[in-house]
Amino acid sequence: MFPDRRGLFLEIFNQPDFADAVGHPFEMAQVNCSSSRRGTVRGLHGVAIPPGQARYATCVRGAIVDIVVDTRIGSPTFGEHVPVRLDDEERQALYLAEGLVHGFAPLTDEATVVYLCSSTYDPAASFQIDPFDPALGLPWPRHGEPILSEQDRSAPSLAQAAEQGLLPTWADCQALGAQRLTRAGRATEVLR
């Protein structure tokens, strides 16, 4: 961040720094911007593998809690979650690898989230998990009756999604990661 008397300049994403931190470049195919009011819960959303979708999210106005859930069947952390605060003061970003689902809720009256996606939206590959699945026990902020989309309101629990074959496997996610590293290696060779 570069603040001065005019305001602030922020570098939201830097490909070389990202690749150094994560071990591979981020293949961006789509950029989304979502504005939400307090009481809204967006998610939990995921993408089947293939094609998979990695996401890189930041909150450019207000504050949110973004909750990431591991839905990779066979993963050592399957079903576990991590809540992350993103806001317009600390200016942190969150990277979500393929096979993870996430959802977010504003902590302020309004919040705007920008996220980069590694693939374009494909409704046939998208799936939802009930953000209020009692087995997950996610720490959503409470501000009256939650405001949800109809898709999120009728989403299956994590167990139901697994029974319906909606969830990716740990092995499929690892294979996708290996393919990505191979492509990244080839891209590096081309640049040399």
PDB file of C-alpha atoms in Angstrom:
ATOM      1  CA  MET A   1       0.000   0.000   0.000  1.00  0.00           C
ATOM      2  CA  PHE A   2       1.195   3.482  -0.826  1.00  0.00           C
ATOM      3  CA  PRO A   3      -0.731   6.119   1.142  1.00  0.00           C
ATOM      4  CA  ASP A   4      -0.070   9.823   0.639  1.00  0.00           C
ATOM      5  CA  ARG A   5      -1.955  13.112   1.023  1.00  0.00           C
ATOM      6  CA  ARG A   6      -4.049  12.296  -2.072  1.00  0.00           C
ATOM      7  CA  GLY A   7      -5.302   8.996  -0.698  1.00  0.00           C
ATOM      8  CA  LEU A   8      -4.060   5.479  -1.266  1.00  0.00           C
ATOM      9  CA  PHE A   9      -2.609   3.373  -4.061  1.00  0.00           C
ATOM     10  CA  LEU A  10      -2.931  -0.379  -3.544  1.00  0.00           C
ATOM     11  CA  GLU A  11      -1.466  -3.171  -5.622  1.00  0.00           C
ATOM     12  CA  ILE A  12      -4.208  -5.795  -5.241  1.00  0.00           C
ATOM     13  CA  PHE A  13      -2.477  -8.561  -7.177  1.00  0.00           C
ATOM     14  CA  ASN A  14       1.074  -9.173  -8.398  1.00  0.00           C
ATOM     15  CA  GLN A  15       1.675 -12.357 -10.429  1.00  0.00           C
ATOM     16  CA  PRO A  16       5.401 -12.833  -9.567  1.00  0.00           C
ATOM     17  CA  ASP A  17       4.771 -12.278  -5.838  1.00  0.00           C
ATOM     18  CA  PHE A  18       1.785 -14.642  -5.930  1.00  0.00           C
ATOM     19  CA  ALA A  19       3.801 -17.347  -7.706  1.00  0.00           C
ATOM     20  CA  ASP A  20       6.657 -16.957  -5.187  1.00  0.00           C
ATOM     21  CA  ALA A  21       4.227 -17.312  -2.270  1.00  0.00           C
ATOM     22  CA  VAL A  22       2.093 -20.176  -3.615  1.00  0.00           C
ATOM     23  CA  GLY A  23       4.451 -21.983  -5.967  1.00  0.00           C
ATOM     24  CA  HIS A  24       2.562 -21.472  -9.208  1.00  0.00           C
ATOM     25  CA  PRO A  25       1.097 -18.593 -11.214  1.00  0.00           C
ATOM     26  CA  PHE A  26      -2.574 -17.687 -10.975  1.00  0.00           C
ATOM     27  CA  GLU A  27      -4.381 -18.355 -14.241  1.00  0.00           C
ATOM     28  CA  MET A  28      -7.045 -15.644 -14.328  1.00  0.00           C
ATOM     29  CA  ALA A  29     -10.139 -16.114 -16.504  1.00  0.00           C
ATOM     30  CA  GLN A  30     -12.755 -13.905 -14.821  1.00  0.00           C
ATOM     31  CA  VAL A  31     -12.961 -11.031 -12.309  1.00  0.00           C
ATOM     32  CA  ASN A  32     -16.073 -10.645 -10.135  1.00  0.00           C
ATOM     33  CA  CYS A  33     -17.273  -7.809  -7.910  1.00  0.00           C
ATOM     34  CA  SER A  34     -19.944  -8.376  -5.285  1.00  0.00           C
ATOM     35  CA  SER A  35     -21.607  -5.743  -3.116  1.00  0.00           C
ATOM     36  CA  SER A  36     -23.587  -6.947  -0.102  1.00  0.00           C
ATOM     37  CA  ARG A  37     -25.427  -5.442   2.822  1.00  0.00           C
ATOM     38  CA  ARG A  38     -25.199  -6.507   6.454  1.00  0.00           C
ATOM     39  CA  GLY A  39     -27.177  -9.666   7.140  1.00  0.00           C
ATOM     40  CA  THR A  40     -26.336 -11.228   3.766  1.00  0.00           C
ATOM     41  CA  VAL A  41     -24.605 -14.597   3.576  1.00  0.00           C
ATOM     42  CA  ARG A  42     -23.193 -15.535   0.161  1.00  0.00           C
ATOM     43  CA  GLY A  43     -22.181 -19.158  -0.105  1.00  0.00           C
ATOM     44  CA  LEU A  44     -20.979 -21.744   0.385  1.00  0.00           C
ATOM     45  CA  HIS A  45     -19.999 -22.017  -3.287  1.00  0.00           C
ATOM     46  CA  GLY A  46     -17.734 -24.450  -5.101  1.00  0.00           C
ATOM     47  CA  VAL A  47     -16.890 -25.742  -8.557  1.00  0.00           C
ATOM     48  CA  ALA A  48     -16.641 -29.405  -9.575  1.00  0.00           C
ATOM     49  CA  ILE A  49     -13.345 -30.856 -10.763  1.00  0.00           C
ATOM     50  CA  PRO A  50     -12.942 -30.761 -13.659  1.00  0.00           C
ATOM     51  CA  PRO A  51     -12.871 -27.876 -14.430  1.00  0.00           C
ATOM     52  CA  GLY A  52     -12.266 -26.540 -10.899  1.00  0.00           C
ATOM     53  CA  GLN A  53     -11.885 -22.913  -9.970  1.00  0.00           C
ATOM     54  CA  ALA A  54      -9.310 -21.214  -7.779  1.00  0.00           C
ATOM     55  CA  ARG A  55     -10.187 -17.795  -6.366  1.00  0.00           C
ATOM     56  CA  TYR A  56      -8.240 -14.826  -5.041  1.00  0.00           C
ATOM     57  CA  ALA A  57     -10.500 -12.504  -3.025  1.00  0.00           C
ATOM     58  CA  THR A  58     -10.152  -9.136  -1.330  1.00  0.00           C
ATOM     59  CA  CYS A  59     -12.586  -6.723   0.288  1.00  0.00           C
ATOM     60  CA  VAL A  60     -12.233  -3.266  -1.250  1.00  0.00           C
ATOM     61  CA  ARG A  61     -14.938  -1.563   0.839  1.00  0.00           C
ATOM     62  CA  GLY A  62     -16.145  -2.386   4.332  1.00  0.00           C
ATOM     63  CA  ALA A  63     -15.339  -5.669   6.047  1.00  0.00           C
ATOM     64  CA  ILE A  64     -16.368  -9.309   5.644  1.00  0.00           C
ATOM     65  CA  VAL A  65     -15.756 -12.677   7.167  1.00  0.00           C
ATOM     66  CA  ASP A  66     -14.870 -15.143   4.424  1.00  0.00           C
ATOM     67  CA  ILE A  67     -15.243 -18.753   5.549  1.00  0.00           C
ATOM     68  CA  VAL A  68     -13.336 -21.438   3.664  1.00  0.00           C
ATOM     69  CA  VAL A  69     -14.412 -25.093   3.976  1.00  0.00           C
ATOM     70  CA  ASP A  70     -12.427 -28.084   2.759  1.00  0.00           C
ATOM     71  CA  THR A  71     -14.822 -30.224   0.690  1.00  0.00           C
ATOM     72  CA  ARG A  72     -12.156 -32.463  -0.876  1.00  0.00           C
ATOM     73  CA  ILE A  73     -13.210 -36.043  -0.075  1.00  0.00           C
ATOM     74  CA  GLY A  74     -10.184 -37.868   1.328  1.00  0.00           C
ATOM     75  CA  SER A  75      -8.380 -34.694   2.394  1.00  0.00           C
ATOM     76  CA  PRO A  76      -6.855 -34.775   5.881  1.00  0.00           C
ATOM     77  CA  THR A  77      -8.800 -31.581   6.662  1.00  0.00           C
ATOM     78  CA  PHE A  78     -12.124 -32.575   5.018  1.00  0.00           C
ATOM     79  CA  GLY A  79     -15.036 -30.691   6.582  1.00  0.00           C
ATOM     80  CA  GLU A  80     -12.824 -28.264   8.495  1.00  0.00           C
ATOM     81  CA  HIS A  81     -13.236 -24.525   8.090  1.00  0.00           C
ATOM     82  CA  VAL A  82     -11.205 -21.359   8.487  1.00  0.00           C
ATOM     83  CA  PRO A  83     -12.812 -17.930   8.932  1.00  0.00           C
ATOM     84  CA  VAL A  84     -10.772 -15.012   7.566  1.00  0.00           C
ATOM     85  CA  ARG A  85     -11.497 -11.317   8.049  1.00  0.00           C
ATOM     86  CA  LEU A  86     -10.983  -9.216   4.927  1.00  0.00           C
ATOM     87  CA  ASP A  87     -11.432  -5.451   5.100  1.00  0.00           C
ATOM     88  CA  ASP A  88     -10.579  -2.106   3.546  1.00  0.00           C
ATOM     89  CA  GLU A  89      -8.095  -1.234   6.300  1.00  0.00           C
ATOM     90  CA  GLU A  90      -5.668  -4.177   6.445  1.00  0.00           C
ATOM     91  CA  ARG A  91      -6.206  -4.856   2.706  1.00  0.00           C
ATOM     92  CA  GLN A  92      -5.446  -8.579   2.958  1.00  0.00           C
ATOM     93  CA  ALA A  93      -6.335 -11.042   0.201  1.00  0.00           C
ATOM     94  CA  LEU A  94      -7.315 -14.703   0.389  1.00  0.00           C
ATOM     95  CA  TYR A  95      -6.350 -17.458  -2.051  1.00  0.00           C
ATOM     96  CA  LEU A  96      -8.677 -20.462  -2.328  1.00  0.00           C
ATOM     97  CA  ALA A  97      -7.353 -23.484  -4.205  1.00  0.00           C
ATOM     98  CA  GLU A  98      -9.569 -25.732  -6.314  1.00  0.00           C
ATOM     99  CA  GLY A  99     -11.718 -28.068  -4.241  1.00  0.00           C
ATOM    100  CA  LEU A 100     -12.344 -25.591  -1.448  1.00  0.00           C
ATOM    101  CA  VAL A 101     -15.678 -23.842  -1.055  1.00  0.00           C
ATOM    102  CA  HIS A 102     -16.212 -20.478   0.523  1.00  0.00           C
ATOM    103  CA  GLY A 103     -18.839 -18.015   1.515  1.00  0.00           C
ATOM    104  CA  PHE A 104     -18.776 -14.575   3.002  1.00  0.00           C
ATOM    105  CA  ALA A 105     -20.869 -12.185   5.053  1.00  0.00           C
ATOM    106  CA  PRO A 106     -20.468  -8.443   5.662  1.00  0.00           C
ATOM    107  CA  LEU A 107     -19.330  -7.264   9.080  1.00  0.00           C
ATOM    108  CA  THR A 108     -20.166  -3.656   8.140  1.00  0.00           C
ATOM    109  CA  ASP A 109     -23.378  -2.082   6.827  1.00  0.00           C
ATOM    110  CA  GLU A 110     -22.142  -2.673   3.268  1.00  0.00           C
ATOM    111  CA  ALA A 111     -19.141  -4.464   1.824  1.00  0.00           C
ATOM    112  CA  THR A 112     -17.688  -4.875  -1.650  1.00  0.00           C
ATOM    113  CA  VAL A 113     -15.604  -7.910  -2.562  1.00  0.00           C
ATOM    114  CA  VAL A 114     -13.503  -8.311  -5.700  1.00  0.00           C
ATOM    115  CA  TYR A 115     -12.306 -11.765  -6.619  1.00  0.00           C
ATOM    116  CA  LEU A 116     -10.237 -13.181  -9.430  1.00  0.00           C
ATOM    117  CA  CYS A 117     -11.264 -16.599 -10.758  1.00  0.00           C
ATOM    118  CA  SER A 118      -9.143 -19.151 -12.592  1.00  0.00           C
ATOM    119  CA  SER A 119     -12.097 -20.253 -14.748  1.00  0.00           C
ATOM    120  CA  THR A 120     -15.270 -18.643 -16.008  1.00  0.00           C
ATOM    121  CA  TYR A 121     -18.635 -19.277 -14.392  1.00  0.00           C
ATOM    122  CA  ASP A 122     -20.189 -22.571 -15.450  1.00  0.00           C
ATOM    123  CA  PRO A 123     -23.582 -23.222 -13.822  1.00  0.00           C
ATOM    124  CA  ALA A 124     -23.363 -26.932 -14.665  1.00  0.00           C
ATOM    125  CA  ALA A 125     -20.100 -27.274 -12.682  1.00  0.00           C
ATOM    126  CA  SER A 126     -21.111 -25.058  -9.746  1.00  0.00           C
ATOM    127  CA  PHE A 127     -22.444 -26.461  -6.503  1.00  0.00           C
ATOM    128  CA  GLN A 128     -23.565 -25.059  -3.174  1.00  0.00           C
ATOM    129  CA  ILE A 129     -23.357 -26.305   0.406  1.00  0.00           C
ATOM    130  CA  ASP A 130     -25.801 -25.169   3.101  1.00  0.00           C
ATOM    131  CA  PRO A 131     -23.972 -22.321   4.895  1.00  0.00           C
ATOM    132  CA  PHE A 132     -25.942 -23.171   8.044  1.00  0.00           C
ATOM    133  CA  ASP A 133     -25.234 -26.926   7.990  1.00  0.00           C
ATOM    134  CA  PRO A 134     -25.257 -27.761  11.727  1.00  0.00           C
ATOM    135  CA  ALA A 135     -22.471 -30.326  11.214  1.00  0.00           C
ATOM    136  CA  LEU A 136     -20.158 -27.529  10.006  1.00  0.00           C
ATOM    137  CA  GLY A 137     -21.093 -25.025  12.743  1.00  0.00           C
ATOM    138  CA  LEU A 138     -19.756 -22.028  10.824  1.00  0.00           C
ATOM    139  CA  PRO A 139     -19.274 -18.744  12.730  1.00  0.00           C
ATOM    140  CA  TRP A 140     -21.508 -16.453  10.647  1.00  0.00           C
ATOM    141  CA  PRO A 141     -22.269 -13.015  12.087  1.00  0.00           C
ATOM    142  CA  ARG A 142     -25.863 -12.789  13.306  1.00  0.00           C
ATOM    143  CA  HIS A 143     -27.932  -9.786  12.268  1.00  0.00           C
ATOM    144  CA  GLY A 144     -31.523 -11.002  12.279  1.00  0.00           C
ATOM    145  CA  GLU A 145     -32.810 -13.401   9.637  1.00  0.00           C
ATOM    146  CA  PRO A 146     -29.987 -14.071   7.137  1.00  0.00           C
ATOM    147  CA  ILE A 147     -30.466 -12.808   3.590  1.00  0.00           C
ATOM    148  CA  LEU A 148     -29.723 -15.705   1.217  1.00  0.00           C
ATOM    149  CA  SER A 149     -30.211 -16.497  -2.443  1.00  0.00           C
ATOM    150  CA  GLU A 150     -32.725 -19.241  -3.184  1.00  0.00           C
ATOM    151  CA  GLN A 151     -29.844 -21.506  -4.298  1.00  0.00           C
ATOM    152  CA  ASP A 152     -28.048 -21.053  -0.985  1.00  0.00           C
ATOM    153  CA  ARG A 153     -31.265 -21.463   1.023  1.00  0.00           C
ATOM    154  CA  SER A 154     -32.006 -24.837  -0.619  1.00  0.00           C
ATOM    155  CA  ALA A 155     -28.402 -26.120  -0.749  1.00  0.00           C
ATOM    156  CA  PRO A 156     -27.640 -29.598   0.598  1.00  0.00           C
ATOM    157  CA  SER A 157     -25.597 -30.246   3.721  1.00  0.00           C
ATOM    158  CA  LEU A 158     -21.967 -31.325   3.303  1.00  0.00           C
ATOM    159  CA  ALA A 159     -22.972 -34.961   3.951  1.00  0.00           C
ATOM    160  CA  GLN A 160     -25.822 -34.775   1.414  1.00  0.00           C
ATOM    161  CA  ALA A 161     -23.523 -33.173  -1.186  1.00  0.00           C
ATOM    162  CA  ALA A 162     -21.037 -36.027  -0.669  1.00  0.00           C
ATOM    163  CA  GLU A 163     -23.823 -38.617  -1.052  1.00  0.00           C
ATOM    164  CA  GLN A 164     -24.994 -36.871  -4.257  1.00  0.00           C
ATOM    165  CA  GLY A 165     -21.484 -37.037  -5.743  1.00  0.00           C
ATOM    166  CA  LEU A 166     -21.125 -33.237  -5.922  1.00  0.00           C
ATOM    167  CA  LEU A 167     -17.806 -32.965  -4.091  1.00  0.00           C
ATOM    168  CA  PRO A 168     -14.313 -33.236  -5.570  1.00  0.00           C
ATOM    169  CA  THR A 169     -11.837 -35.793  -4.294  1.00  0.00           C
ATOM    170  CA  TRP A 170      -8.483 -35.025  -2.722  1.00  0.00           C
ATOM    171  CA  ALA A 171      -6.817 -37.137  -5.451  1.00  0.00           C
ATOM    172  CA  ASP A 172      -8.526 -35.175  -8.256  1.00  0.00           C
ATOM    173  CA  CYS A 173      -7.449 -31.875  -6.678  1.00  0.00           C
ATOM    174  CA  GLN A 174      -3.856 -33.085  -6.344  1.00  0.00           C
ATOM    175  CA  ALA A 175      -3.861 -34.224  -9.985  1.00  0.00           C
ATOM    176  CA  LEU A 176      -5.182 -30.817 -11.052  1.00  0.00           C
ATOM    177  CA  GLY A 177      -2.427 -29.138  -9.021  1.00  0.00           C
ATOM    178  CA  ALA A 178       0.212 -31.320 -10.667  1.00  0.00           C
ATOM    179  CA  GLN A 179      -1.124 -30.377 -14.118  1.00  0.00           C
ATOM    180  CA  ARG A 180      -0.980 -26.710 -13.139  1.00  0.00           C
ATOM    181  CA  LEU A 181       2.644 -27.044 -12.006  1.00  0.00           C
ATOM    182  CA  THR A 182       3.521 -28.791 -15.264  1.00  0.00           C
ATOM    183  CA  ARG A 183       1.921 -25.945 -17.247  1.00  0.00           C
ATOM    184  CA  ALA A 184       3.717 -23.396 -15.052  1.00  0.00           C
ATOM    185  CA  GLY A 185       7.028 -25.179 -15.682  1.00  0.00           C
ATOM    186  CA  ARG A 186       6.431 -25.091 -19.412  1.00  0.00           C
ATOM    187  CA  ALA A 187       5.505 -21.419 -19.202  1.00  0.00           C
ATOM    188  CA  THR A 188       8.752 -20.739 -17.325  1.00  0.00           C
ATOM    189  CA  GLU A 189      10.757 -22.604 -19.994  1.00  0.00           C
ATOM    190  CA  VAL A 190       9.113 -20.549 -22.754  1.00  0.00           C
ATOM    191  CA  LEU A 191       9.999 -17.309 -20.945  1.00  0.00           C
ATOM    192  CA  ARG A 192      13.698 -18.255 -20.617  1.00  0.00           C
TER     193      ARG A 192
END
